[in-house]
Each structure stands twice: as C-alpha cells, then as structure tokens.
Amino acid sequence: MEWVFNSYYTLIAATIVLLFGKLMVNKIKFLRDFNIPEPVAGGLVAAVILYALHAFYGVSFKFEKPLQDAFMLIFFISIGLSADFSRLKAGGFPLVLFTLVVGFYIIVQNVVGVGMASAFGLDPLLGLITGSITLTGGHGTAGAWGPLFEKEHGVVGATGLGIASATFGLVFGGLIGGPVARRLLNKMGRKPQGDAELKAAIHAQIAGGADQNTDDVFEHPDQSRLITASSAIETLAMFAACLAFAEVMDGIDKEYLFDLPKFVWALGGGVILRNILTIGFKFNMFDRAIDVFGNASLSLFLAMALLNLKLWELTGLAGPVTAILVVQTIVMILFAYFVTYNVMGRNYDSAVLAAGHCGFGLGATPTAVANMQSITERFGPSHKAFLIVPMVGAFFVDLINVVILQTFVSFLK
C-alpha cells in the first residue's frame, strides 16, 4: 500500500521535520557538538519512522517532488542573484585554488569507484555511478546519466542505483561535514563563541568591508532581515524570470547542447539577471529578500529530500555497491581533512571550506551550505568560505564534472 502526499501535505510534512530537527539540535548536545544540520537531524528521524512503518505494515510513502525541485532551483537562483561580478572577482586566487582542489578530488572519486567496481567484478561504469555522477553530481546528474548508461551502455538499473547512491551521499555529506570541521577546529584550539562574540565578529566583518554590496547571503541565516511587501514581490518576480529561463534553456540544452542539470541554468539565469540589472540599469538589488527566500528554500529542499529517502531501497543495495559508497565516504573525510584543509591555508576559513567540500563532495551544494552554517553559527563568520563554496559547488563543479566524466566514459568504452 502506498500513501501519496500531494504538494500541500509534502510542504506541511517538511515544515514539521524542520521544526523537529531544530528542537533536536537545541536539546541534544551530541547534535550540537558535531554540528549536524537541523534538516538532516529531523529528516533522518522521519526516514527511520517511515522505514519502520514500511517494514512492519508494508506501507510505502510517496511525497510529490515538484515543490522539492522548485525549492532546489530557487536556492540555486538565490546564489546566482547574489553573485555579481565584483564578488566573483573578490574570490580571487582562493576561488581558483579551491576549484582545482575540487577538480582533483572528482578524479580521485572516480578512480576509487572504477577501481573498486573492477575489483568486485562489476561493470566499471558502475564505479562512475557510485563516483562523481551521484556523489559530486547529486540527484540531478544521476537522473541525467542513468538513462544514458541504460540505453547506450546496457547498465541495468543505472537510474535506480544512481538515485539510491545520491541519497546515500546526501545523508552522509550532511553527517560528516560538521565532525570533520569540529576536529580541525579542536586541533587549532578554537572555542565556540558566545552570542555577544558572534555579534561582535559579524559587525567587525561588515565594518572591515568584507562585503559592502550584499548582506552576506547564507552566511548568517538567523540574522533578522527587514523586508517590505514590494521588495518581496520584486524578488519573487526575479525568481520567476530565472525559473522560466531555466525551463527554456533546459529544453534547448537537452536537444542541442550538453544536457547540463537544470539547476545549472537556474543559477546561470540568476547571475545573468543580477548583473544586467545592476550594471546595465543600476538597479538596487534587495539582497535581504534574496537571502531569506534562499535560506528558507535550502532548509525545505533538504527536509523534502530526506522525506523521500527510502531506507528500504538503500538496504537493498548489493554488498559491493554499499562497500564502494562506504569507502567513498572515508576517502572524502580523509581528503577534506588532509588535502582541502591544508591546501586552502590551515586556518579557520579552510576548516569551514573542508566542511563545505564534504557537503557537495558527497551530497549537494545545499548540504554544503548547511554544513558551513552549522559551524559558523557557533564558531563565528567565515566570509571567505561562503563566497567560494556556493560558486564552486553550484556552478564550476558541474562543468568540471561533465568534462571528467566524458573522459572516463570514453576511456572505459
């Protein structure tokens, strides 16, 4: 028996998950100490409850995904709308360096996946499915490459395996980021800051000119924002325009271009619209509204994604595939701890970057941002990390991933 929740009930369930996750993080010291994001905490409990109902009563649950997909696109659009060219320039050499680190890790991820799949006697292409297709690429990339592998390369069940692997990555990307950063911060001797210290650090950052043009989108999700009705309507109109742009370009892309995930076009539409309005028309962007819509969409997307986590599908994964995913998780932890942290400077910003890399290296950019938020809410702001990770994780990484995957597929044919 399957219980279907339409979009309205799905939204209600997601908000309950978020409120329960917030209560858990506030009440359970372990979750606070390991910086587990609130949507992940509440979502995992919901997934376990749904699994128990399925196991004992044979009930399965289907939460309609249009809103989940829409919130994901809105999140990426909010990144694009906050990324003017001055901010891209402000990223400078660290942005380039982090992009190179991420690109190198994608190669490592695929080498591990293909190598282990071959060792287990599986089709090497399964190693790519349990590699950067699903872990760095996420559900969107899994949905794009799965049918291609099934039709052109005869990999049976590639789409289902890809979705299950991406779900595994989404969960563990949210679970490991906080503990990795916390261990690095303990090694540095950095202590959590109190409310007064956090406010002073934020004010010092703003006074120091860290970002004169925006309100640090996603960096301070709990900061109060003053929004007017007219600014909210203007912002919603921009989101709608970007959604329309993504819809049109996604159709053209699938027919004539590279078949990139839809969220890439959503983010690109946001970047284009912002810079046309600010440079061409001197339009004063209301970043506070973008900030609020983006953060709310981030939390709702993660909650809905975890509501759709079918643990009974994950338990049905073949032993070798599960082993590959476990090893990939360990490799991600080691890479973030020893490579990302050290290459990016061995400081507080690099520890936050390591948490973000865990988020989109296994899961998705929203998970990366949630990981970083869980750190900065306790240890202080990291403008550098919030400037770099959303740009690399949501845009550059997909372009790099496509090139590397095409190279691996050509080699393995």
Coordinates of C-alpha atoms in Angstrom, one line a residue:
M1 CA 0.0 0.0 0.0
E2 CA 1.3 3.4 -1.0
W3 CA 0.3 6.7 0.7
V4 CA 0.7 9.6 -1.7
F5 CA 1.2 13.1 -0.3
N6 CA 0.4 15.9 -2.7
S7 CA 2.5 19.1 -2.7
Y8 CA 0.5 20.8 0.1
Y9 CA 0.9 17.9 2.5
T10 CA 4.5 17.5 1.5
L11 CA 5.1 21.1 2.5
I12 CA 3.4 20.6 5.8
A13 CA 5.5 17.4 6.5
A14 CA 8.7 19.3 5.6
T15 CA 8.0 22.1 8.0
I16 CA 7.3 19.6 10.8
V17 CA 10.6 17.9 10.0
L18 CA 12.4 21.2 10.2
L19 CA 10.8 22.2 13.5
F20 CA 11.5 18.8 15.0
G21 CA 15.1 19.0 13.7
K22 CA 15.5 22.4 15.3
L23 CA 14.2 21.1 18.6
M24 CA 16.5 18.1 18.5
V25 CA 19.6 20.2 17.8
N26 CA 18.7 22.6 20.7
K27 CA 18.1 19.7 23.1
I28 CA 20.6 17.1 22.2
K29 CA 24.2 18.0 23.0
F30 CA 25.7 15.4 20.6
L31 CA 24.0 17.0 17.6
R32 CA 25.2 20.5 18.6
D33 CA 28.8 19.2 19.3
F34 CA 29.0 17.6 15.9
N35 CA 27.3 20.4 14.1
I36 CA 24.6 18.3 12.5
P37 CA 22.3 20.5 10.3
E38 CA 18.7 20.7 11.6
P39 CA 17.1 19.4 8.3
V40 CA 19.4 16.4 8.4
A41 CA 18.7 15.6 12.1
G42 CA 14.9 15.9 11.7
G43 CA 14.9 14.2 8.2
L44 CA 16.8 11.2 9.4
V45 CA 14.3 10.6 12.2
A46 CA 11.5 10.9 9.8
A47 CA 13.2 8.5 7.4
V48 CA 13.6 5.9 10.2
I49 CA 10.0 6.2 11.2
L50 CA 8.8 5.7 7.6
Y51 CA 11.1 2.7 7.2
A52 CA 9.6 1.1 10.4
L53 CA 6.1 1.6 9.0
H54 CA 7.2 0.1 5.7
A55 CA 8.9 -2.9 7.4
F56 CA 6.1 -3.7 9.8
Y57 CA 3.0 -2.7 7.9
G58 CA 4.1 -2.8 4.3
V59 CA 3.2 0.9 3.8
S60 CA 5.3 3.0 1.5
F61 CA 5.2 6.7 1.2
K62 CA 5.5 9.0 -1.9
F63 CA 6.0 12.7 -1.4
E64 CA 5.4 14.6 -4.6
K65 CA 8.6 16.2 -5.8
P66 CA 7.6 19.4 -7.7
L67 CA 8.0 21.6 -4.7
Q68 CA 11.2 19.9 -3.7
D69 CA 12.6 20.5 -7.2
A70 CA 11.3 24.1 -7.2
F71 CA 12.9 24.9 -3.8
M72 CA 16.2 23.4 -5.1
L73 CA 16.0 25.7 -8.1
I74 CA 15.1 28.7 -6.0
F75 CA 18.1 28.0 -3.8
F76 CA 20.5 28.0 -6.8
I77 CA 18.8 31.1 -8.3
S78 CA 19.3 32.9 -5.0
I79 CA 23.1 32.1 -5.2
G80 CA 23.1 33.4 -8.8
L81 CA 21.2 36.6 -7.8
S82 CA 23.7 37.3 -5.1
A83 CA 26.8 36.6 -7.2
D84 CA 27.6 39.8 -9.1
F85 CA 30.9 40.1 -11.0
S86 CA 32.5 42.1 -8.2
R87 CA 32.1 39.1 -5.9
L88 CA 33.5 36.7 -8.4
K89 CA 36.5 39.0 -8.7
A90 CA 36.7 39.2 -4.9
G91 CA 37.1 35.4 -4.8
G92 CA 40.4 35.8 -6.5
F93 CA 43.1 33.2 -6.2
P94 CA 41.4 31.2 -3.4
L95 CA 38.4 30.6 -5.7
V96 CA 40.7 29.3 -8.4
L97 CA 42.7 27.1 -6.0
F98 CA 39.6 25.6 -4.4
T99 CA 38.2 24.8 -7.9
L100 CA 41.4 23.0 -8.7
V101 CA 41.2 21.0 -5.4
V102 CA 37.6 20.0 -6.2
G103 CA 38.5 19.0 -9.7
F104 CA 41.3 16.8 -8.5
Y105 CA 39.0 15.2 -5.9
I106 CA 36.5 14.4 -8.7
I107 CA 39.3 12.4 -10.4
V108 CA 40.1 10.6 -7.2
Q109 CA 36.5 9.8 -6.6
N110 CA 36.1 8.2 -10.0
V111 CA 39.4 6.3 -9.7
V112 CA 38.2 4.9 -6.4
G113 CA 34.8 4.0 -7.8
V114 CA 36.0 2.4 -11.0
G115 CA 38.9 0.6 -9.3
M116 CA 36.6 -1.0 -6.6
A117 CA 33.9 -1.9 -9.1
S118 CA 36.5 -3.7 -11.3
A119 CA 37.9 -5.4 -8.2
F120 CA 34.5 -6.7 -7.3
G121 CA 34.0 -7.9 -10.9
L122 CA 31.3 -5.3 -11.7
D123 CA 31.0 -3.2 -14.8
P124 CA 33.5 -0.4 -14.4
L125 CA 30.8 2.1 -15.4
L126 CA 29.1 1.3 -12.1
G127 CA 32.1 2.8 -10.5
L128 CA 31.2 6.1 -12.1
I129 CA 27.6 5.8 -10.9
T130 CA 29.0 5.3 -7.3
G131 CA 31.6 8.1 -8.1
S132 CA 31.2 11.6 -9.2
I133 CA 28.0 11.1 -11.2
T134 CA 25.9 10.7 -8.0
L135 CA 28.2 11.8 -5.1
T136 CA 29.6 15.1 -6.6
G137 CA 26.8 15.4 -9.1
G138 CA 23.8 14.6 -6.9
H139 CA 20.3 13.6 -7.9
G140 CA 20.1 15.8 -10.9
T141 CA 23.2 14.4 -12.5
A142 CA 22.2 10.8 -11.5
G143 CA 18.9 11.3 -13.3
A144 CA 20.6 12.6 -16.4
W145 CA 23.3 10.0 -16.7
G146 CA 21.3 6.9 -15.5
P147 CA 19.1 6.6 -18.6
L148 CA 22.1 7.2 -20.8
F149 CA 24.0 4.3 -19.2
E150 CA 21.0 2.1 -19.5
K151 CA 20.3 2.8 -23.2
E152 CA 23.8 3.2 -24.6
H153 CA 25.9 1.1 -22.4
G154 CA 23.5 -1.6 -21.2
V155 CA 24.0 -0.9 -17.5
V156 CA 20.8 -2.4 -16.0
G157 CA 19.2 -0.4 -13.2
A158 CA 21.6 2.5 -13.5
T159 CA 19.0 5.1 -12.8
G160 CA 17.6 3.5 -9.6
L161 CA 21.2 2.7 -8.4
G162 CA 22.1 6.3 -9.1
I163 CA 19.2 7.8 -7.1
A164 CA 19.9 5.5 -4.2
S165 CA 23.6 6.4 -4.3
A166 CA 22.9 10.1 -4.5
T167 CA 20.6 9.7 -1.5
F168 CA 23.3 7.9 0.5
G169 CA 25.7 10.8 -0.4
L170 CA 23.2 13.5 0.6
V171 CA 22.7 12.0 4.0
F172 CA 26.4 11.3 4.8
G173 CA 27.5 14.5 3.2
G174 CA 25.4 16.2 5.9
L175 CA 26.6 14.0 8.6
I176 CA 30.4 14.1 8.1
G177 CA 31.0 17.8 7.4
G178 CA 30.4 19.1 10.9
P179 CA 32.5 16.5 12.7
V180 CA 35.4 16.9 10.2
A181 CA 35.4 20.7 10.8
R182 CA 35.0 20.3 14.5
R183 CA 38.0 18.0 14.7
L184 CA 40.1 20.5 12.7
L185 CA 38.9 23.3 15.0
N186 CA 39.7 21.3 18.1
K187 CA 43.2 20.8 16.6
M188 CA 43.5 24.5 16.2
G189 CA 42.3 25.2 19.7
R190 CA 39.4 27.3 18.6
K191 CA 36.5 27.5 21.0
P192 CA 32.8 28.1 20.3
Q193 CA 31.8 31.8 20.6
G194 CA 29.0 33.2 22.7
D195 CA 26.2 35.3 21.3
A196 CA 28.0 38.6 22.1
E197 CA 31.2 37.4 20.5
L198 CA 29.4 36.3 17.4
K199 CA 27.6 39.6 17.0
A200 CA 30.9 41.5 17.5
A201 CA 32.6 39.3 14.9
I202 CA 29.8 39.9 12.4
H203 CA 29.9 43.7 13.0
A204 CA 33.7 43.7 12.7
Q205 CA 33.4 41.8 9.4
I206 CA 30.9 44.3 8.0
A207 CA 32.9 47.3 9.3
G208 CA 36.0 45.9 7.7
G209 CA 34.4 45.9 4.3
A210 CA 34.1 42.2 3.9
D211 CA 31.1 42.7 1.7
Q212 CA 29.8 46.2 1.0
N213 CA 27.3 45.2 -1.7
T214 CA 25.4 42.2 -0.2
D215 CA 24.0 41.1 3.1
D216 CA 26.2 38.0 3.3
V217 CA 23.6 35.7 1.8
F218 CA 23.5 32.3 3.6
E219 CA 26.3 33.3 5.9
H220 CA 24.1 34.4 8.8
P221 CA 20.8 32.6 8.3
D222 CA 19.4 33.5 11.8
Q223 CA 20.1 37.2 11.4
S224 CA 16.9 39.4 11.4
R225 CA 16.1 40.8 8.0
L226 CA 13.8 43.8 7.3
I227 CA 11.7 43.0 4.2
T228 CA 8.9 45.0 2.6
A229 CA 6.0 43.7 0.6
S230 CA 7.2 45.5 -2.5
S231 CA 10.7 44.1 -2.2
A232 CA 9.3 40.6 -1.7
I233 CA 7.2 40.9 -4.9
E234 CA 10.2 42.2 -6.8
T235 CA 12.3 39.3 -5.6
L236 CA 9.6 36.8 -6.5
A237 CA 9.4 38.2 -10.0
M238 CA 13.1 37.8 -10.4
F239 CA 12.9 34.2 -9.2
A240 CA 10.0 33.5 -11.6
A241 CA 12.0 35.0 -14.5
C242 CA 15.0 32.8 -13.7
L243 CA 12.8 29.7 -13.4
A244 CA 11.3 30.5 -16.8
F245 CA 14.9 31.0 -18.2
A246 CA 16.0 27.6 -16.7
E247 CA 12.9 25.9 -18.2
V248 CA 13.6 27.2 -21.7
M249 CA 17.3 26.6 -21.6
D250 CA 16.9 23.1 -20.2
G251 CA 14.8 22.2 -23.2
I252 CA 17.3 23.7 -25.7
D253 CA 20.2 22.1 -23.8
K254 CA 18.8 18.6 -23.9
E255 CA 18.1 19.0 -27.6
Y256 CA 21.2 20.8 -28.9
L257 CA 23.9 21.3 -26.2
F258 CA 25.5 19.5 -23.3
D259 CA 22.5 18.2 -21.3
L260 CA 23.6 20.0 -18.1
P261 CA 21.4 19.7 -15.0
K262 CA 18.6 22.2 -14.9
F263 CA 19.9 23.9 -11.7
V264 CA 23.0 25.0 -13.6
W265 CA 20.8 27.1 -15.9
A266 CA 18.8 28.4 -12.9
L267 CA 22.0 29.6 -11.3
G268 CA 23.3 31.0 -14.6
G269 CA 20.0 32.8 -15.1
G270 CA 20.4 34.4 -11.7
V271 CA 23.9 35.6 -12.4
I272 CA 22.9 37.0 -15.8
L273 CA 19.8 38.8 -14.4
R274 CA 21.6 40.3 -11.5
N275 CA 24.5 41.7 -13.5
I276 CA 22.2 43.0 -16.3
L277 CA 20.0 44.8 -13.7
T278 CA 22.9 46.2 -11.6
I279 CA 25.4 47.1 -14.3
G280 CA 23.0 47.9 -17.2
F281 CA 20.2 49.5 -15.3
K282 CA 21.8 50.5 -12.0
F283 CA 19.0 48.5 -10.2
N284 CA 19.4 48.4 -6.4
M285 CA 19.1 44.6 -5.6
F286 CA 17.3 43.9 -2.3
D287 CA 19.7 41.2 -1.1
R288 CA 17.9 40.7 2.2
A289 CA 14.9 39.3 0.4
I290 CA 17.0 37.1 -1.7
D291 CA 18.8 35.9 1.5
V292 CA 15.5 35.0 3.2
F293 CA 14.0 33.2 0.3
G294 CA 17.3 31.3 -0.4
N295 CA 17.7 30.1 3.2
A296 CA 14.1 29.0 3.5
S297 CA 14.3 27.2 0.2
L298 CA 17.6 25.5 1.3
S299 CA 16.0 24.1 4.5
L300 CA 12.8 23.0 2.8
F301 CA 14.7 21.3 0.0
L302 CA 16.8 19.3 2.4
A303 CA 13.8 18.3 4.5
M304 CA 11.8 17.1 1.5
A305 CA 14.8 15.2 0.1
L306 CA 15.1 13.3 3.3
L307 CA 11.4 12.7 3.5
N308 CA 11.8 10.9 0.1
L309 CA 14.7 8.9 1.5
K310 CA 13.5 5.2 1.2
L311 CA 15.8 3.3 3.5
W312 CA 14.4 0.0 2.3
E313 CA 15.9 0.8 -1.1
L314 CA 19.3 1.5 0.4
T315 CA 19.3 -1.7 2.4
G316 CA 18.6 -3.5 -0.9
L317 CA 21.9 -2.3 -2.4
A318 CA 24.2 -5.0 -3.3
G319 CA 27.1 -5.6 -0.9
P320 CA 29.8 -4.5 -3.2
V321 CA 28.0 -1.2 -4.1
T322 CA 27.5 -0.5 -0.4
A323 CA 31.2 -1.2 0.2
I324 CA 32.1 1.3 -2.5
L325 CA 29.9 4.0 -1.0
V326 CA 31.4 3.4 2.4
V327 CA 34.9 3.7 1.1
Q328 CA 34.0 6.8 -0.9
T329 CA 32.8 8.4 2.4
I330 CA 36.0 7.5 4.1
V331 CA 38.0 8.9 1.2
M332 CA 36.0 12.2 1.4
I333 CA 36.7 12.5 5.1
L334 CA 40.4 12.0 4.6
F335 CA 40.7 14.2 1.5
A336 CA 38.8 17.1 3.3
Y337 CA 40.9 16.7 6.4
F338 CA 44.3 16.3 4.9
V339 CA 44.1 18.0 1.5
T340 CA 41.3 20.6 1.4
Y341 CA 42.2 22.0 4.8
N342 CA 46.0 22.1 4.2
V343 CA 45.9 23.4 0.6
M344 CA 43.4 26.2 1.5
G345 CA 45.5 27.6 4.2
R346 CA 45.3 25.6 7.5
N347 CA 43.1 28.2 9.2
Y348 CA 39.5 28.8 10.3
D349 CA 38.3 29.6 6.8
S350 CA 39.9 26.4 5.5
A351 CA 38.2 24.3 8.2
V352 CA 34.8 25.7 7.1
L353 CA 35.8 25.1 3.5
A354 CA 36.5 21.5 4.4
A355 CA 33.0 21.1 5.9
G356 CA 31.5 22.6 2.7
H357 CA 33.6 20.3 0.5
C358 CA 32.2 17.3 2.4
G359 CA 28.7 18.6 1.7
F360 CA 28.9 18.8 -2.1
G361 CA 31.6 16.2 -2.5
L362 CA 29.2 13.6 -1.3
G363 CA 25.8 15.3 -1.5
A364 CA 24.8 18.6 -2.9
T365 CA 25.6 22.3 -2.6
P366 CA 22.6 22.9 -0.2
T367 CA 24.1 20.3 2.1
A368 CA 27.5 22.1 1.9
V369 CA 25.9 25.4 2.8
A370 CA 24.0 23.8 5.7
N371 CA 27.3 22.2 6.9
M372 CA 29.0 25.6 6.9
Q373 CA 26.1 27.3 8.6
S374 CA 26.2 24.8 11.4
I375 CA 29.9 25.7 12.0
T376 CA 29.7 29.5 11.7
E377 CA 26.6 29.7 13.9
R378 CA 28.9 28.5 16.8
F379 CA 32.4 29.5 15.9
G380 CA 32.0 32.8 14.0
P381 CA 31.6 34.0 10.5
S382 CA 33.7 32.9 7.5
H383 CA 33.0 35.2 4.6
K384 CA 35.7 33.6 2.5
A385 CA 34.1 30.2 2.7
F386 CA 30.6 31.5 1.9
L387 CA 32.0 33.4 -1.0
I388 CA 33.7 30.4 -2.6
V389 CA 31.7 27.3 -1.8
P390 CA 28.4 28.3 -3.4
M391 CA 30.0 29.4 -6.6
V392 CA 32.3 26.4 -7.0
G393 CA 29.8 23.8 -5.6
A394 CA 26.8 25.1 -7.6
F395 CA 28.4 26.1 -10.9
F396 CA 32.0 25.3 -11.6
V397 CA 31.9 21.8 -10.2
D398 CA 29.2 20.7 -12.6
L399 CA 31.2 22.0 -15.6
I400 CA 34.3 20.2 -14.4
N401 CA 32.4 17.0 -13.6
V402 CA 30.9 16.8 -17.1
V403 CA 34.4 17.1 -18.7
I404 CA 35.9 14.5 -16.4
L405 CA 33.0 12.1 -16.8
Q406 CA 33.1 12.3 -20.5
T407 CA 36.8 11.4 -20.4
F408 CA 36.3 8.4 -18.1
V409 CA 33.4 7.1 -20.2
S410 CA 35.4 7.4 -23.4
F411 CA 38.3 5.5 -21.8
L412 CA 36.2 2.7 -20.4
K413 CA 34.2 2.0 -23.6

